[in-house]
């Protein structure tokens, strides 16, 4: 066994796949637990709220820059898939918010410096997890382009106004909307399952990326009722922020980040 394997327990830990059959991961929590996590997240946000709001402003700024870059590079045709794919990588972006909630839970004094310069228990593994999530988002964007080509062939992208009209007023558009939603839903469900608890876990525990993602899937599988409810809350609030031109992310992103930490703690 190599030193790396000993450090992260790669050959000694129970894998996430095996843990899908582990009754000890079943928390028997109701769907109402999702709202409890949201309330706990709000309490964390209101402790030194300037820290969380500053974090939200940073995320909002990055989001606007990415949206602008898509238009500037003539790739506005992947705007909608990119917005949906944003949810896949969001848990990595929220690591500073997890750190604030962790510090408050431990009785420590969080600062913007500690939030931005997080020192996770498994730092390199978070980097690997982030790369895998970025790859998944890129695959989803490519799949979205293929779905468009399946229904509209090589027809040039008609612009955002044109594509919305086509999706809502033509039979081909309706079919594409159904297929695209199903395909996107599969990517979203998989991305949610492997990331929702893995990033908080890598901040909290010394483990490896694959074990963390596998365990995250196991935690979701063994607690479908509260995790489906939580996923619904996340999508609803993210959709609300998108409707405000992402301005709502300034508050909603920190709220969801803090709440996700409490979801992880409740599941462990």
Coordinates of C-alpha atoms in Angstrom, one line a residue:
X1 CA 0.0 0.0 0.0
X2 CA 1.4 3.4 -1.0
X3 CA 1.8 6.3 1.4
X4 CA -0.9 8.2 -0.5
X5 CA -3.2 5.3 -0.1
X6 CA -2.5 5.2 3.6
X7 CA -3.1 9.0 3.9
X8 CA -6.5 8.9 2.2
X9 CA -7.5 5.4 3.1
X10 CA -8.1 4.5 -0.6
X11 CA -7.7 0.7 0.1
X12 CA -9.2 0.6 3.6
X13 CA -12.4 2.7 3.5
X14 CA -15.8 1.4 2.6
X15 CA -16.6 2.5 -0.9
X16 CA -19.5 4.8 -1.6
X17 CA -21.0 2.0 -3.8
X18 CA -20.9 -0.4 -1.0
X19 CA -22.5 2.2 1.3
X20 CA -25.6 2.4 -0.9
X21 CA -26.6 -0.8 1.0
X22 CA -25.5 0.6 4.4
X23 CA -28.6 1.0 6.7
X24 CA -26.6 3.3 9.0
X25 CA -26.8 6.0 6.3
X26 CA -30.6 6.1 6.5
X27 CA -31.7 9.1 8.6
X28 CA -35.4 8.7 8.0
X29 CA -35.8 12.4 7.7
X30 CA -39.0 14.0 6.3
X31 CA -39.2 16.3 3.4
X32 CA -39.7 19.1 5.9
X33 CA -36.0 18.7 6.8
X34 CA -35.1 20.7 3.6
X35 CA -36.8 23.7 5.1
X36 CA -35.0 23.2 8.4
X37 CA -31.7 23.3 6.6
X38 CA -32.8 26.5 4.8
X39 CA -33.6 28.1 8.2
X40 CA -30.3 27.0 9.6
X41 CA -28.5 28.4 6.5
X42 CA -30.3 31.7 7.0
X43 CA -29.2 31.9 10.6
X44 CA -25.6 31.4 9.5
X45 CA -26.0 34.0 6.8
X46 CA -27.2 36.6 9.4
X47 CA -24.1 36.0 11.6
X48 CA -21.7 38.6 10.2
X49 CA -23.9 38.9 7.0
X50 CA -21.3 41.1 5.2
X51 CA -19.1 38.1 4.8
X52 CA -21.7 36.0 3.1
X53 CA -23.0 38.9 1.0
X54 CA -19.5 39.8 -0.2
X55 CA -19.1 36.1 -1.2
X56 CA -22.5 36.3 -3.1
X57 CA -21.4 39.5 -4.9
X58 CA -18.2 37.7 -6.0
X59 CA -20.3 34.8 -7.4
X60 CA -22.7 37.2 -9.1
X61 CA -19.8 39.0 -10.7
X62 CA -18.2 35.8 -12.0
X63 CA -21.6 34.6 -13.3
X64 CA -22.2 37.9 -15.2
X65 CA -18.7 37.7 -16.7
X66 CA -19.3 34.1 -17.9
X67 CA -22.6 35.0 -19.4
X68 CA -21.1 38.0 -21.2
X69 CA -18.2 35.9 -22.5
X70 CA -20.7 33.5 -24.1
X71 CA -22.3 36.4 -26.0
X72 CA -19.0 38.0 -26.8
X73 CA -17.7 34.8 -28.3
X74 CA -20.8 34.0 -30.3
X75 CA -21.7 31.0 -28.2
X76 CA -25.0 32.3 -26.9
X77 CA -26.5 29.0 -28.2
X78 CA -25.3 27.2 -25.1
X79 CA -26.5 29.9 -22.7
X80 CA -29.4 27.8 -21.4
X81 CA -27.4 24.6 -21.0
X82 CA -24.7 26.6 -19.3
X83 CA -27.1 28.0 -16.8
X84 CA -28.4 24.5 -16.0
X85 CA -24.8 23.2 -15.9
X86 CA -23.9 25.9 -13.4
X87 CA -25.8 23.9 -10.7
X88 CA -23.3 21.0 -11.3
X89 CA -20.2 23.0 -10.3
X90 CA -21.9 25.3 -7.8
X91 CA -21.0 23.1 -4.8
X92 CA -17.3 23.7 -5.5
X93 CA -17.9 27.5 -5.6
X94 CA -19.6 27.4 -2.3
X95 CA -16.7 25.9 -0.3
X96 CA -16.0 29.2 1.5
X97 CA -19.6 29.3 2.7
X98 CA -19.2 25.8 4.0
X99 CA -16.1 27.0 5.9
X100 CA -18.1 29.8 7.5
X101 CA -20.8 27.4 8.7
X102 CA -18.2 25.0 9.9
X103 CA -16.4 27.7 11.8
X104 CA -19.6 28.9 13.4
X105 CA -20.5 25.3 14.4
X106 CA -17.1 24.9 16.0
X107 CA -17.4 28.2 17.9
X108 CA -14.7 29.8 15.8
X109 CA -14.7 33.3 14.4
X110 CA -15.0 33.2 10.6
X111 CA -13.4 35.9 8.5
X112 CA -13.4 36.7 4.8
X113 CA -9.8 35.6 4.7
X114 CA -10.6 32.2 6.1
X115 CA -13.5 31.8 3.7
X116 CA -11.4 32.7 0.6
X117 CA -8.3 30.8 1.7
X118 CA -10.0 27.6 2.9
X119 CA -7.7 24.8 4.0
X120 CA -9.8 21.7 3.5
X121 CA -8.8 18.4 5.1
X122 CA -8.5 17.0 1.6
X123 CA -7.5 20.0 -0.5
X124 CA -6.1 18.3 -3.6
X125 CA -9.1 15.9 -3.7
X126 CA -11.5 18.9 -3.9
X127 CA -9.5 20.0 -6.9
X128 CA -9.9 16.6 -8.6
X129 CA -13.6 16.6 -7.7
X130 CA -14.0 20.1 -9.2
X131 CA -12.3 18.9 -12.4
X132 CA -14.7 16.0 -12.7
X133 CA -17.7 18.2 -12.2
X134 CA -16.4 20.6 -14.8
X135 CA -16.0 17.7 -17.2
X136 CA -19.6 16.7 -16.5
X137 CA -20.8 20.2 -17.2
X138 CA -18.9 20.2 -20.5
X139 CA -20.4 16.9 -21.4
X140 CA -23.9 18.3 -20.7
X141 CA -23.2 21.3 -22.9
X142 CA -22.1 19.0 -25.7
X143 CA -25.2 16.8 -25.2
X144 CA -27.4 19.9 -25.4
X145 CA -25.8 20.8 -28.8
X146 CA -26.4 17.3 -30.1
X147 CA -30.1 17.4 -28.9
X148 CA -30.5 20.7 -30.9
X149 CA -28.9 19.1 -34.0
X150 CA -31.1 16.1 -33.6
X151 CA -34.3 18.2 -34.1
X152 CA -33.1 21.2 -36.1
X153 CA -30.2 19.7 -38.0
X154 CA -27.6 22.2 -39.2
X155 CA -30.0 25.1 -39.1
X156 CA -28.2 28.2 -37.7
X157 CA -29.0 29.1 -34.1
X158 CA -31.9 31.7 -34.4
X159 CA -30.9 33.7 -31.3
X160 CA -32.4 33.6 -27.9
X161 CA -35.7 35.2 -28.9
X162 CA -36.0 32.9 -31.9
X163 CA -35.2 29.7 -30.0
X164 CA -37.7 30.5 -27.2
X165 CA -40.4 31.0 -29.9
X166 CA -39.5 27.8 -31.6
X167 CA -39.6 25.8 -28.4
X168 CA -42.9 27.1 -27.3
X169 CA -44.9 27.3 -30.5
X170 CA -43.8 24.4 -32.8
X171 CA -44.3 20.7 -32.5
X172 CA -40.6 20.1 -33.2
X173 CA -39.8 22.6 -30.5
X174 CA -42.1 20.8 -28.0
X175 CA -40.4 17.5 -28.7
X176 CA -36.9 19.0 -28.3
X177 CA -38.0 20.6 -25.0
X178 CA -39.2 17.2 -23.7
X179 CA -36.1 15.3 -24.8
X180 CA -33.8 18.1 -23.7
X181 CA -35.5 18.2 -20.3
X182 CA -35.1 14.5 -19.9
X183 CA -31.4 14.4 -20.9
X184 CA -30.7 17.5 -18.8
X185 CA -32.5 16.0 -15.9
X186 CA -30.3 12.9 -16.0
X187 CA -27.1 15.0 -16.0
X188 CA -28.5 17.2 -13.2
X189 CA -29.6 14.3 -11.0
X190 CA -26.2 12.6 -11.4
X191 CA -24.3 15.9 -10.8
X192 CA -26.4 16.6 -7.7
X193 CA -25.9 13.2 -6.3
X194 CA -22.1 13.1 -6.6
X195 CA -21.5 16.7 -5.5
X196 CA -24.1 17.8 -2.9
X197 CA -22.4 16.1 0.0
X198 CA -18.9 15.3 -1.4
X199 CA -17.5 18.8 -1.3
X200 CA -18.6 19.5 2.4
X201 CA -17.2 16.0 3.2
X202 CA -13.8 16.8 1.7
X203 CA -13.7 20.0 3.7
X204 CA -14.6 18.2 6.9
X205 CA -12.8 14.8 6.5
X206 CA -9.5 13.5 5.0
X207 CA -10.7 11.2 2.3
X208 CA -10.3 10.8 -1.5
X209 CA -12.5 12.3 -4.3
X210 CA -14.0 9.0 -5.5
X211 CA -14.9 7.9 -2.0
X212 CA -16.5 11.2 -1.2
X213 CA -18.5 11.2 -4.4
X214 CA -19.6 7.6 -4.0
X215 CA -20.6 8.3 -0.4
X216 CA -22.5 11.4 -1.5
X217 CA -24.5 9.2 -3.9
X218 CA -25.1 6.7 -1.1
X219 CA -26.3 9.4 1.2
X220 CA -28.7 10.6 -1.5
X221 CA -29.9 7.1 -2.3
X222 CA -30.6 6.2 1.3
X223 CA -32.4 9.5 2.0
X224 CA -34.4 10.1 -1.2
X225 CA -37.3 12.0 0.5
X226 CA -35.3 14.9 2.0
X227 CA -32.7 15.0 -0.7
X228 CA -35.3 15.3 -3.5
X229 CA -37.0 18.0 -1.5
X230 CA -33.6 19.8 -1.1
X231 CA -32.9 19.5 -4.8
X232 CA -36.3 21.0 -5.5
X233 CA -35.6 23.9 -3.2
X234 CA -32.2 24.5 -4.8
X235 CA -33.6 24.5 -8.3
X236 CA -36.5 26.7 -7.4
X237 CA -34.3 29.3 -5.7
X238 CA -31.8 29.2 -8.5
X239 CA -34.5 29.7 -11.1
X240 CA -35.8 32.7 -9.1
X241 CA -32.3 34.2 -9.1
X242 CA -32.0 33.6 -12.9
X243 CA -35.3 35.5 -13.4
X244 CA -33.7 38.5 -11.7
X245 CA -30.7 38.5 -14.1
X246 CA -28.8 36.5 -11.4
X247 CA -28.9 39.5 -9.1
X248 CA -30.7 37.2 -6.6
X249 CA -27.5 35.1 -6.4
X250 CA -26.1 37.7 -4.0
X251 CA -28.3 36.4 -1.3
X252 CA -29.6 33.1 -2.6
X253 CA -26.1 31.6 -3.3
X254 CA -24.8 32.2 0.3
X255 CA -28.1 31.0 1.7
X256 CA -28.0 27.7 -0.2
X257 CA -24.3 27.3 0.6
X258 CA -24.8 27.6 4.3
X259 CA -27.9 25.4 4.2
X260 CA -26.0 22.7 2.3
X261 CA -23.5 22.4 5.1
X262 CA -26.3 21.8 7.5
X263 CA -27.8 19.2 5.1
X264 CA -24.5 17.4 5.1
X265 CA -24.2 17.5 8.9
X266 CA -27.7 16.1 9.3
X267 CA -26.9 13.3 6.9
X268 CA -23.7 12.3 8.6

